[in-house]
Amino acid sequence: MSDSPQLTPYPEADALIWELLARVQAVLGEHLIGMYLEGSLAGGAFDQDSDIDFVAVTDEDISEPLFSALQSMHARIALLDTPWAIQLEGSYIGQHALRRYDPDHTLHPNIERGPGERLKMVHHDASWDIHRSVLRERGITLIGPHPHTLIDPISPNDLRRAVLDIASGWCVPLLSDPAAMQRRGYQSFVVLSLCRMLYTLDHGAVVSKLAAAHWARETLDRRWT
């Protein structure tokens, strides 16, 4: 789509995003209410090492036939001749489940970045309120109504609770098995993610990893510089 708005500094990434939208529309048809970008794209921190975070909102939960069709679609996208083809991270969520966290309604299709990843059903627990907040306040609309109209306001304490959920589910295992942090790239990811979590606990708001790192350098004592 040569006349489509520029979304990233990388033409190949833009081309993949618009191709994804076209294929999602073809599969979901009238069930698709809107499709949005969040994550680093919404936060203005997207670079060559970023993933492409998307959320597709549907009129109801994805049926088994639609799930199979979406799974096949993503398998075909992963084979496209572009490095961005395996950098997609996204979820397909019905409008009622997106509006607010419901502990009895958390299982939705999701795909992660990386080679060999497939669309699968994943629990979107209370920690997903962080995604809701970014999407509501800064999400980029590819098609559909403004995300502000689809998601209820998320309080600072809801965001703090989401971070605490992540801390127990992600940080605690890292402490018990630090071998996962031997890779330099993952070390950077951990440090930046922890800065972001500390910022949210302190401010009750979500910022980019880069902004949180600058805040941490100015706020924490010198041993962390």
Coordinates of N, CA and C in Angstrom, one line a residue:
M1 N 0.8 -1.2 0.0 CA 0.0 0.0 0.0 C 0.9 1.3 0.0
S2 N 1.3 1.7 -1.2 CA 2.2 2.8 -1.3 C 1.7 4.1 -0.8
D3 N 0.4 4.3 -0.8 CA -0.2 5.5 -0.3 C -0.6 5.5 1.2
S4 N -0.3 4.4 1.9 CA -0.6 4.3 3.3 C 0.3 5.1 4.1
P5 N -0.2 5.6 5.3 CA 0.6 6.5 6.2 C 1.8 5.7 6.7
Q6 N 2.9 6.5 6.9 CA 4.1 5.9 7.4 C 3.9 5.7 8.9
L7 N 4.3 4.5 9.3 CA 4.1 4.1 10.7 C 5.4 3.9 11.5
T8 N 6.5 3.5 10.8 CA 7.8 3.3 11.4 C 8.8 3.9 10.5
P9 N 10.1 3.9 11.0 CA 11.2 4.4 10.1 C 11.6 3.4 9.1
Y10 N 11.0 2.2 9.0 CA 11.4 1.1 8.2 C 10.3 0.7 7.2
P11 N 10.6 1.0 5.9 CA 9.5 0.7 4.9 C 9.1 -0.8 4.9
E12 N 10.0 -1.7 5.2 CA 9.7 -3.1 5.2 C 8.7 -3.4 6.3
A13 N 9.0 -2.8 7.5 CA 8.1 -3.0 8.6 C 6.7 -2.5 8.3
D14 N 6.6 -1.3 7.7 CA 5.3 -0.7 7.3 C 4.6 -1.6 6.4
A15 N 5.3 -2.1 5.4 CA 4.7 -3.0 4.4 C 4.1 -4.2 5.1
L16 N 4.8 -4.8 6.0 CA 4.3 -6.0 6.7 C 3.1 -5.7 7.5
I17 N 3.1 -4.5 8.2 CA 1.9 -4.1 9.0 C 0.6 -4.0 8.1
W18 N 0.8 -3.3 7.0 CA -0.4 -3.2 6.1 C -0.8 -4.5 5.5
E19 N 0.2 -5.4 5.2 CA -0.1 -6.7 4.7 C -0.9 -7.5 5.8
L20 N -0.4 -7.4 7.0 CA -1.1 -8.1 8.1 C -2.6 -7.6 8.2
L21 N -2.8 -6.3 8.2 CA -4.1 -5.8 8.3 C -5.0 -6.3 7.2
A22 N -4.5 -6.4 6.0 CA -5.3 -6.8 4.8 C -5.7 -8.3 5.0
R23 N -4.7 -9.1 5.5 CA -5.0 -10.5 5.7 C -6.0 -10.8 6.9
V24 N -5.8 -10.0 7.9 CA -6.7 -10.1 9.1 C -8.2 -9.7 8.6
Q25 N -8.3 -8.7 7.8 CA -9.6 -8.3 7.3 C -10.2 -9.4 6.5
A26 N -9.4 -10.0 5.7 CA -9.9 -11.1 4.8 C -10.4 -12.3 5.6
V27 N -9.7 -12.6 6.7 CA -10.1 -13.7 7.6 C -11.3 -13.4 8.4
L28 N -11.3 -12.2 9.1 CA -12.3 -11.9 10.1 C -13.6 -11.2 9.4
G29 N -13.4 -10.5 8.3 CA -14.5 -9.9 7.7 C -15.3 -8.9 8.7
E30 N -16.6 -9.1 8.7 CA -17.4 -8.2 9.5 C -17.2 -8.4 11.0
H31 N -16.5 -9.4 11.4 CA -16.2 -9.6 12.9 C -15.2 -8.7 13.4
L32 N -14.4 -8.1 12.5 CA -13.3 -7.2 12.9 C -13.9 -5.8 13.2
I33 N -13.7 -5.4 14.5 CA -14.1 -4.0 14.9 C -13.0 -3.0 14.7
G34 N -11.8 -3.4 15.0 CA -10.7 -2.5 14.9 C -9.4 -3.2 15.0
M35 N -8.3 -2.6 14.5 CA -7.0 -3.1 14.6 C -6.0 -2.0 15.0
Y36 N -5.1 -2.3 15.9 CA -4.3 -1.2 16.5 C -2.9 -1.7 16.8
L37 N -2.0 -0.7 16.9 CA -0.6 -0.9 17.2 C -0.4 -0.4 18.6
E38 N 0.4 -1.1 19.4 CA 0.7 -0.6 20.8 C 2.2 -0.9 21.0
G39 N 2.6 -1.1 22.3 CA 4.0 -1.3 22.6 C 4.9 -0.2 22.2
S40 N 6.1 -0.5 21.7 CA 7.1 0.6 21.4 C 6.7 1.5 20.3
L41 N 5.8 1.0 19.4 CA 5.3 1.8 18.3 C 4.5 2.9 18.9
A42 N 3.6 2.6 19.8 CA 2.7 3.6 20.4 C 3.5 4.5 21.3
G43 N 4.6 4.0 21.9 CA 5.4 4.8 22.8 C 6.4 5.6 22.2
G44 N 6.6 5.6 20.8 CA 7.6 6.4 20.1 C 9.0 5.9 20.3
A45 N 9.2 4.6 20.7 CA 10.5 4.1 20.9 C 10.9 2.9 20.0
F46 N 10.2 2.8 18.9 CA 10.4 1.7 18.0 C 11.7 1.8 17.2
D47 N 12.5 0.7 17.2 CA 13.7 0.7 16.5 C 13.9 -0.6 15.8
Q48 N 15.1 -0.9 15.2 CA 15.3 -2.1 14.4 C 15.3 -3.4 15.2
D49 N 15.4 -3.3 16.5 CA 15.3 -4.4 17.4 C 13.9 -4.7 18.0
S50 N 13.0 -3.8 17.7 CA 11.7 -3.9 18.3 C 10.8 -5.0 17.6
D51 N 9.8 -5.4 18.4 CA 8.8 -6.2 17.8 C 7.6 -5.3 17.4
I52 N 6.7 -5.9 16.6 CA 5.5 -5.2 16.2 C 4.3 -5.6 17.0
D53 N 3.9 -4.8 17.9 CA 2.8 -5.2 18.8 C 1.5 -4.7 18.2
F54 N 0.5 -5.7 18.1 CA -0.8 -5.3 17.5 C -1.9 -5.9 18.4
V55 N -3.1 -5.3 18.3 CA -4.3 -5.9 18.9 C -5.4 -5.8 17.9
A56 N -6.0 -6.9 17.6 CA -7.2 -7.0 16.8 C -8.4 -7.2 17.7
V57 N -9.4 -6.3 17.6 CA -10.6 -6.3 18.4 C -11.8 -6.9 17.5
T58 N -12.4 -7.8 18.1 CA -13.5 -8.5 17.4 C -14.9 -8.3 18.1
D59 N -15.9 -8.6 17.3 CA -17.3 -8.3 17.9 C -17.6 -9.4 19.0
E60 N -17.0 -10.5 19.0 CA -17.2 -11.6 20.0 C -15.9 -12.4 20.0
D61 N -15.9 -13.4 20.9 CA -14.7 -14.2 21.0 C -14.5 -15.0 19.7
I62 N -13.2 -15.2 19.4 CA -12.8 -15.9 18.2 C -13.3 -17.4 18.3
S63 N -14.1 -17.8 17.2 CA -14.6 -19.1 17.2 C -13.5 -20.1 16.7
E64 N -13.7 -21.4 16.9 CA -12.7 -22.4 16.5 C -12.3 -22.3 15.0
P65 N -13.3 -22.2 14.1 CA -13.0 -22.1 12.7 C -12.2 -20.8 12.4
L66 N -12.5 -19.7 13.0 CA -11.7 -18.5 12.8 C -10.3 -18.6 13.4
F67 N -10.2 -19.2 14.5 CA -8.9 -19.4 15.1 C -8.0 -20.2 14.2
S68 N -8.5 -21.3 13.6 CA -7.8 -22.1 12.7 C -7.3 -21.3 11.4
A69 N -8.3 -20.5 11.0 CA -7.9 -19.7 9.8 C -6.9 -18.6 10.1
L70 N -7.0 -18.0 11.3 CA -5.9 -17.0 11.7 C -4.6 -17.7 11.9
Q71 N -4.6 -18.9 12.5 CA -3.4 -19.6 12.7 C -2.7 -19.9 11.4
S72 N -3.4 -20.4 10.4 CA -2.9 -20.7 9.1 C -2.3 -19.4 8.4
M73 N -3.1 -18.3 8.6 CA -2.7 -17.0 8.1 C -1.3 -16.6 8.6
H74 N -1.2 -16.7 9.9 CA 0.1 -16.3 10.6 C 1.3 -17.2 10.1
A75 N 1.0 -18.5 9.9 CA 2.0 -19.4 9.4 C 2.5 -19.0 8.1
R76 N 1.6 -18.5 7.2 CA 2.0 -18.0 5.9 C 2.8 -16.7 6.0
I77 N 2.3 -15.8 6.9 CA 3.0 -14.5 7.0 C 4.5 -14.8 7.5
A78 N 4.7 -15.7 8.4 CA 6.0 -16.0 8.9 C 7.0 -16.5 7.8
L79 N 6.5 -16.9 6.6 CA 7.3 -17.3 5.5 C 7.6 -16.2 4.5
L80 N 7.1 -15.0 4.8 CA 7.3 -13.9 3.9 C 8.8 -13.5 3.9
D81 N 9.3 -13.0 2.8 CA 10.7 -12.7 2.6 C 11.1 -11.3 3.2
T82 N 10.9 -11.2 4.6 CA 11.3 -10.0 5.3 C 11.6 -10.4 6.7
P83 N 12.7 -9.8 7.3 CA 13.0 -10.2 8.7 C 11.9 -9.8 9.7
W84 N 11.0 -8.9 9.3 CA 10.0 -8.4 10.2 C 8.8 -9.5 10.3
A85 N 8.8 -10.5 9.4 CA 7.7 -11.4 9.4 C 7.6 -12.2 10.7
I86 N 8.8 -12.4 11.4 CA 8.7 -13.1 12.7 C 8.8 -12.2 13.9
Q87 N 8.6 -11.0 13.7 CA 8.6 -10.0 14.8 C 7.2 -9.5 15.2
L88 N 6.2 -10.3 14.9 CA 4.9 -9.9 15.3 C 4.5 -10.4 16.6
E89 N 3.9 -9.6 17.5 CA 3.4 -10.0 18.8 C 2.0 -9.3 18.9
G90 N 1.0 -10.2 19.0 CA -0.3 -9.6 19.0 C -1.4 -10.5 19.6
S91 N -2.6 -10.0 19.8 CA -3.7 -10.7 20.4 C -5.0 -10.3 19.7
Y92 N -5.9 -11.3 19.7 CA -7.2 -11.1 19.1 C -8.2 -11.2 20.3
I93 N -8.9 -10.1 20.6 CA -9.7 -10.0 21.8 C -11.1 -9.5 21.4
G94 N -12.1 -10.1 21.9 CA -13.5 -9.7 21.8 C -13.6 -8.3 22.5
Q95 N -14.5 -7.5 22.0 CA -14.7 -6.2 22.6 C -15.1 -6.2 24.0
H96 N -15.9 -7.1 24.5 CA -16.3 -7.2 25.9 C -15.1 -7.5 26.8
A97 N -14.3 -8.4 26.3 CA -13.1 -8.8 27.1 C -12.1 -7.7 27.2
L98 N -12.0 -6.9 26.1 CA -11.0 -5.8 26.0 C -11.4 -4.7 27.0
R99 N -12.7 -4.4 27.2 CA -13.1 -3.2 27.9 C -12.5 -3.1 29.3
R100 N -12.5 -4.3 30.0 CA -11.9 -4.3 31.3 C -11.5 -5.7 31.7
Y101 N -10.6 -5.8 32.6 CA -10.1 -7.1 33.0 C -11.2 -7.9 33.7
D102 N -11.4 -9.1 33.3 CA -12.4 -10.0 33.8 C -11.7 -11.3 34.1
P103 N -11.5 -11.7 35.4 CA -10.7 -12.9 35.7 C -11.4 -14.2 35.1
D104 N -12.6 -14.1 34.8 CA -13.3 -15.3 34.2 C -13.3 -15.3 32.7
H105 N -12.7 -14.4 32.1 CA -12.7 -14.2 30.6 C -11.3 -13.8 30.1
T106 N -10.4 -14.6 30.2 CA -9.0 -14.2 29.9 C -8.3 -15.0 28.8
L107 N -8.9 -16.0 28.2 CA -8.3 -16.8 27.2 C -8.5 -16.3 25.8
H108 N -7.5 -15.9 25.2 CA -7.6 -15.3 23.8 C -6.4 -15.7 22.9
P109 N -6.6 -15.7 21.6 CA -5.5 -16.0 20.7 C -4.4 -15.0 20.8
N110 N -3.2 -15.5 20.8 CA -2.0 -14.6 20.9 C -0.8 -15.2 20.1
I111 N 0.0 -14.4 19.5 CA 1.2 -14.9 18.9 C 2.4 -14.0 19.4
E112 N 3.5 -14.7 19.6 CA 4.7 -14.0 20.1 C 5.8 -13.9 19.0
R113 N 6.7 -13.1 19.1 CA 7.8 -13.0 18.1 C 8.7 -14.2 18.1
G114 N 9.4 -14.4 17.0 CA 10.4 -15.4 17.0 C 10.1 -16.5 16.0
P115 N 11.2 -17.2 15.5 CA 11.0 -18.3 14.6 C 10.2 -19.4 15.2
G116 N 9.3 -20.0 14.4 CA 8.6 -21.2 14.8 C 7.4 -20.9 15.7
E117 N 7.1 -19.6 16.0 CA 6.0 -19.3 16.9 C 4.7 -19.5 16.1
R118 N 3.7 -19.9 16.8 CA 2.3 -20.1 16.2 C 1.3 -19.4 17.1
L119 N 0.2 -19.0 16.4 CA -0.9 -18.5 17.1 C -1.5 -19.5 18.1
K120 N -1.7 -19.1 19.4 CA -2.2 -20.1 20.4 C -3.1 -19.4 21.3
M121 N -3.8 -20.1 22.1 CA -4.7 -19.5 23.1 C -3.9 -19.3 24.4
V122 N -3.9 -18.0 24.9 CA -3.1 -17.6 26.0 C -4.0 -16.8 27.0
H123 N -3.7 -17.0 28.3 CA -4.4 -16.3 29.3 C -3.9 -14.8 29.4
H124 N -4.8 -13.9 29.2 CA -4.4 -12.5 29.4 C -4.8 -12.0 30.8
D125 N -3.9 -12.2 31.7 CA -4.3 -12.0 33.1 C -4.3 -10.5 33.5
A126 N -4.3 -10.2 34.8 CA -4.4 -8.8 35.2 C -3.2 -7.9 34.7
S127 N -2.1 -8.6 34.5 CA -0.9 -7.8 34.0 C -1.2 -7.2 32.6
W128 N -2.2 -7.7 31.9 CA -2.5 -7.2 30.6 C -3.1 -5.8 30.7
D129 N -3.5 -5.3 31.9 CA -3.9 -4.0 32.0 C -2.9 -3.0 31.5
I130 N -1.6 -3.3 31.6 CA -0.6 -2.4 31.1 C -0.8 -2.3 29.6
H131 N -1.0 -3.4 28.9 CA -1.3 -3.3 27.4 C -2.6 -2.4 27.2
R132 N -3.6 -2.7 28.0 CA -4.8 -1.9 27.8 C -4.6 -0.4 28.0
S133 N -3.8 -0.1 28.9 CA -3.5 1.3 29.2 C -2.7 2.0 28.0
V134 N -1.7 1.3 27.5 CA -0.9 1.8 26.4 C -1.8 2.0 25.2
L135 N -2.6 0.9 25.0 CA -3.5 1.0 23.8 C -4.6 2.1 23.9
R136 N -5.1 2.2 25.1 CA -6.2 3.3 25.3 C -5.6 4.7 25.1
E137 N -4.5 4.9 25.7 CA -3.9 6.3 25.7 C -3.1 6.6 24.5
R138 N -2.4 5.6 23.9 CA -1.4 6.0 22.9 C -1.5 5.1 21.7
G139 N -2.5 4.2 21.7 CA -2.6 3.2 20.6 C -2.7 3.9 19.2
I140 N -2.1 3.2 18.2 CA -2.2 3.7 16.8 C -3.3 3.0 16.1
T141 N -4.3 3.7 15.6 CA -5.4 3.0 14.9 C -5.1 2.7 13.4
L142 N -5.2 1.5 13.1 CA -5.0 1.1 11.7 C -6.4 1.1 11.0
I143 N -7.4 0.6 11.7 CA -8.8 0.7 11.3 C -9.7 0.6 12.5
G144 N -10.8 1.2 12.4 CA -11.8 1.1 13.5 C -11.9 2.4 14.4
P145 N -12.7 2.4 15.4 CA -12.9 3.5 16.3 C -11.6 3.8 17.2
H146 N -11.6 4.9 17.7 CA -10.4 5.3 18.6 C -10.5 4.3 19.8
P147 N -9.3 3.7 20.2 CA -9.3 2.8 21.3 C -9.8 3.3 22.6
H148 N -9.8 4.6 22.7 CA -10.3 5.3 23.9 C -11.8 4.9 24.2
T149 N -12.5 4.6 23.1 CA -13.9 4.3 23.2 C -14.2 2.8 23.5
L150 N -13.1 2.0 23.4 CA -13.3 0.5 23.6 C -12.8 0.0 25.0
I151 N -12.0 0.9 25.7 CA -11.4 0.4 26.9 C -11.8 1.4 28.1
D152 N -12.2 0.9 29.2 CA -12.5 1.8 30.3 C -11.2 2.3 30.9
P153 N -11.2 3.5 31.6 CA -10.0 4.0 32.2 C -9.4 3.0 33.2
I154 N -8.1 3.0 33.2 CA -7.3 2.1 34.1 C -6.6 3.0 35.1
S155 N -6.9 2.7 36.4 CA -6.4 3.5 37.5 C -4.9 3.3 37.7
P156 N -4.2 4.2 38.3 CA -2.8 4.0 38.7 C -2.6 2.8 39.6
N157 N -3.6 2.5 40.5 CA -3.4 1.3 41.3 C -3.6 0.0 40.5
D158 N -4.5 0.0 39.5 CA -4.6 -1.1 38.6 C -3.3 -1.4 37.9
L159 N -2.6 -0.4 37.5 CA -1.3 -0.5 36.8 C -0.2 -1.1 37.8
R160 N -0.3 -0.6 39.0 CA 0.7 -1.1 40.0 C 0.4 -2.5 40.3
R161 N -0.8 -2.9 40.4 CA -1.1 -4.3 40.7 C -0.7 -5.2 39.5
A162 N -0.8 -4.7 38.3 CA -0.4 -5.4 37.1 C 1.1 -5.6 37.2
V163 N 1.9 -4.6 37.6 CA 3.3 -4.8 37.7 C 3.7 -5.8 38.8
L164 N 3.0 -5.8 39.9 CA 3.3 -6.8 40.9 C 3.0 -8.2 40.5
D165 N 2.0 -8.4 39.6 CA 1.7 -9.7 39.0 C 2.9 -10.1 38.1
I166 N 3.4 -9.2 37.4 CA 4.5 -9.5 36.5 C 5.8 -9.8 37.4
A167 N 6.0 -9.1 38.4 CA 7.1 -9.3 39.3 C 7.1 -10.7 39.9
S168 N 5.9 -11.2 40.3 CA 5.8 -12.5 40.9 C 6.0 -13.6 39.8
G169 N 5.5 -13.3 38.6 CA 5.5 -14.4 37.6 C 6.7 -14.4 36.7
W170 N 7.5 -13.3 36.7 CA 8.7 -13.2 35.8 C 9.9 -12.9 36.6
C171 N 9.9 -11.9 37.5 CA 11.2 -11.6 38.2 C 11.6 -12.6 39.2
V172 N 10.7 -13.2 40.0 CA 11.0 -14.2 41.0 C 11.7 -15.4 40.3
P173 N 11.2 -16.0 39.2 CA 11.9 -17.1 38.6 C 13.3 -16.7 38.1
L174 N 13.5 -15.4 37.7 CA 14.8 -15.0 37.3 C 15.8 -15.0 38.4
L175 N 15.4 -14.7 39.6 CA 16.2 -14.7 40.8 C 16.6 -16.1 41.1
S176 N 15.7 -17.1 40.9 CA 16.0 -18.5 41.3 C 16.8 -19.2 40.2
D177 N 16.8 -18.6 39.0 CA 17.5 -19.2 37.9 C 18.1 -18.1 37.0
P178 N 19.2 -17.5 37.5 CA 19.8 -16.3 36.7 C 20.5 -16.7 35.4
A179 N 20.6 -18.0 35.1 CA 21.3 -18.5 33.9 C 20.7 -17.9 32.7
A180 N 19.3 -17.6 32.8 CA 18.6 -17.0 31.6 C 19.2 -15.7 31.2
M181 N 19.9 -15.0 32.2 CA 20.4 -13.7 31.9 C 21.8 -13.7 31.4
Q182 N 22.4 -14.8 31.0 CA 23.7 -14.8 30.5 C 23.9 -14.1 29.2
R183 N 22.9 -14.1 28.4 CA 23.0 -13.4 27.1 C 22.9 -11.9 27.3
R184 N 23.8 -11.2 26.6 CA 23.9 -9.7 26.7 C 22.6 -9.0 26.3
G185 N 22.0 -9.5 25.2 CA 20.8 -8.8 24.8 C 19.7 -9.0 25.8
Y186 N 19.6 -10.2 26.4 CA 18.5 -10.4 27.4 C 18.8 -9.6 28.7
Q187 N 20.1 -9.4 29.0 CA 20.4 -8.6 30.2 C 19.9 -7.2 30.0
S188 N 20.1 -6.6 28.8 CA 19.5 -5.3 28.5 C 18.0 -5.2 28.7
F189 N 17.4 -6.2 28.1 CA 15.9 -6.3 28.2 C 15.4 -6.3 29.6
V190 N 16.1 -7.1 30.5 CA 15.7 -7.2 31.9 C 15.9 -5.9 32.6
V191 N 17.1 -5.3 32.4 CA 17.3 -4.0 33.1 C 16.3 -2.9 32.7
L192 N 16.0 -2.8 31.4 CA 15.1 -1.8 30.9 C 13.7 -2.1 31.4
S193 N 13.3 -3.4 31.4 CA 12.0 -3.8 31.9 C 11.8 -3.5 33.3
L194 N 12.9 -3.7 34.1 CA 12.8 -3.4 35.6 C 12.7 -1.9 35.8
C195 N 13.4 -1.1 35.0 CA 13.3 0.3 35.1 C 11.8 0.8 34.9
R196 N 11.2 0.2 33.9 CA 9.9 0.5 33.5 C 8.9 0.1 34.6
M197 N 9.1 -1.1 35.2 CA 8.3 -1.5 36.3 C 8.4 -0.6 37.5
L198 N 9.6 -0.2 37.9 CA 9.8 0.7 39.0 C 9.1 2.0 38.8
Y199 N 9.2 2.5 37.5 CA 8.6 3.8 37.2 C 7.0 3.6 37.5
T200 N 6.5 2.6 37.0 CA 5.0 2.4 37.1 C 4.6 2.3 38.6
L201 N 5.4 1.5 39.4 CA 5.1 1.4 40.8 C 5.2 2.8 41.5
D202 N 6.2 3.6 41.0 CA 6.3 4.9 41.7 C 5.3 5.9 41.2
H203 N 5.0 5.9 39.9 CA 4.1 7.0 39.3 C 2.7 6.5 39.0
G204 N 2.5 5.2 39.0 CA 1.2 4.7 38.6 C 0.8 5.0 37.1
A205 N 1.9 5.0 36.3 CA 1.7 5.3 34.9 C 2.7 4.5 34.1
V206 N 2.5 4.4 32.8 CA 3.4 3.6 31.9 C 4.1 4.5 30.9
V207 N 5.4 4.3 30.8 CA 6.3 5.1 29.9 C 7.1 4.1 29.1
S208 N 7.8 4.5 28.1 CA 8.7 3.6 27.3 C 9.8 3.2 28.2
K209 N 10.5 2.1 27.7 CA 11.7 1.6 28.4 C 12.8 2.7 28.5
L210 N 12.9 3.4 27.3 CA 14.0 4.4 27.3 C 13.7 5.5 28.3
A211 N 12.5 6.0 28.3 CA 12.1 7.1 29.3 C 12.3 6.6 30.7
A212 N 11.9 5.3 31.0 CA 12.1 4.8 32.3 C 13.5 4.6 32.7
A213 N 14.4 4.3 31.7 CA 15.8 4.2 32.0 C 16.4 5.6 32.4
H214 N 16.0 6.6 31.7 CA 16.5 8.0 32.0 C 16.0 8.3 33.4
W215 N 14.8 8.0 33.7 CA 14.2 8.3 35.1 C 15.0 7.6 36.1
A216 N 15.3 6.3 35.9 CA 16.0 5.5 36.9 C 17.4 6.0 37.1
R217 N 18.1 6.5 36.0 CA 19.5 7.0 36.2 C 19.5 8.3 37.1
E218 N 18.4 9.0 36.9 CA 18.3 10.3 37.7 C 17.8 10.1 39.1
T219 N 17.1 8.9 39.3 CA 16.4 8.7 40.6 C 17.1 7.8 41.5
L220 N 17.6 6.7 41.0 CA 18.2 5.6 41.9 C 19.6 6.0 42.3
D221 N 20.2 5.4 43.3 CA 21.5 5.8 43.8 C 22.6 5.3 42.8
R222 N 23.8 5.8 42.9 CA 24.8 5.7 41.9 C 25.3 4.3 41.6
R223 N 25.0 3.3 42.5 CA 25.5 2.0 42.2 C 24.7 1.4 41.0
W224 N 23.6 1.9 40.6 CA 22.8 1.4 39.5 C 23.1 2.1 38.2
T225 N 23.9 3.2 38.2 CA 24.2 4.0 37.0 C 24.6 3.2 35.8

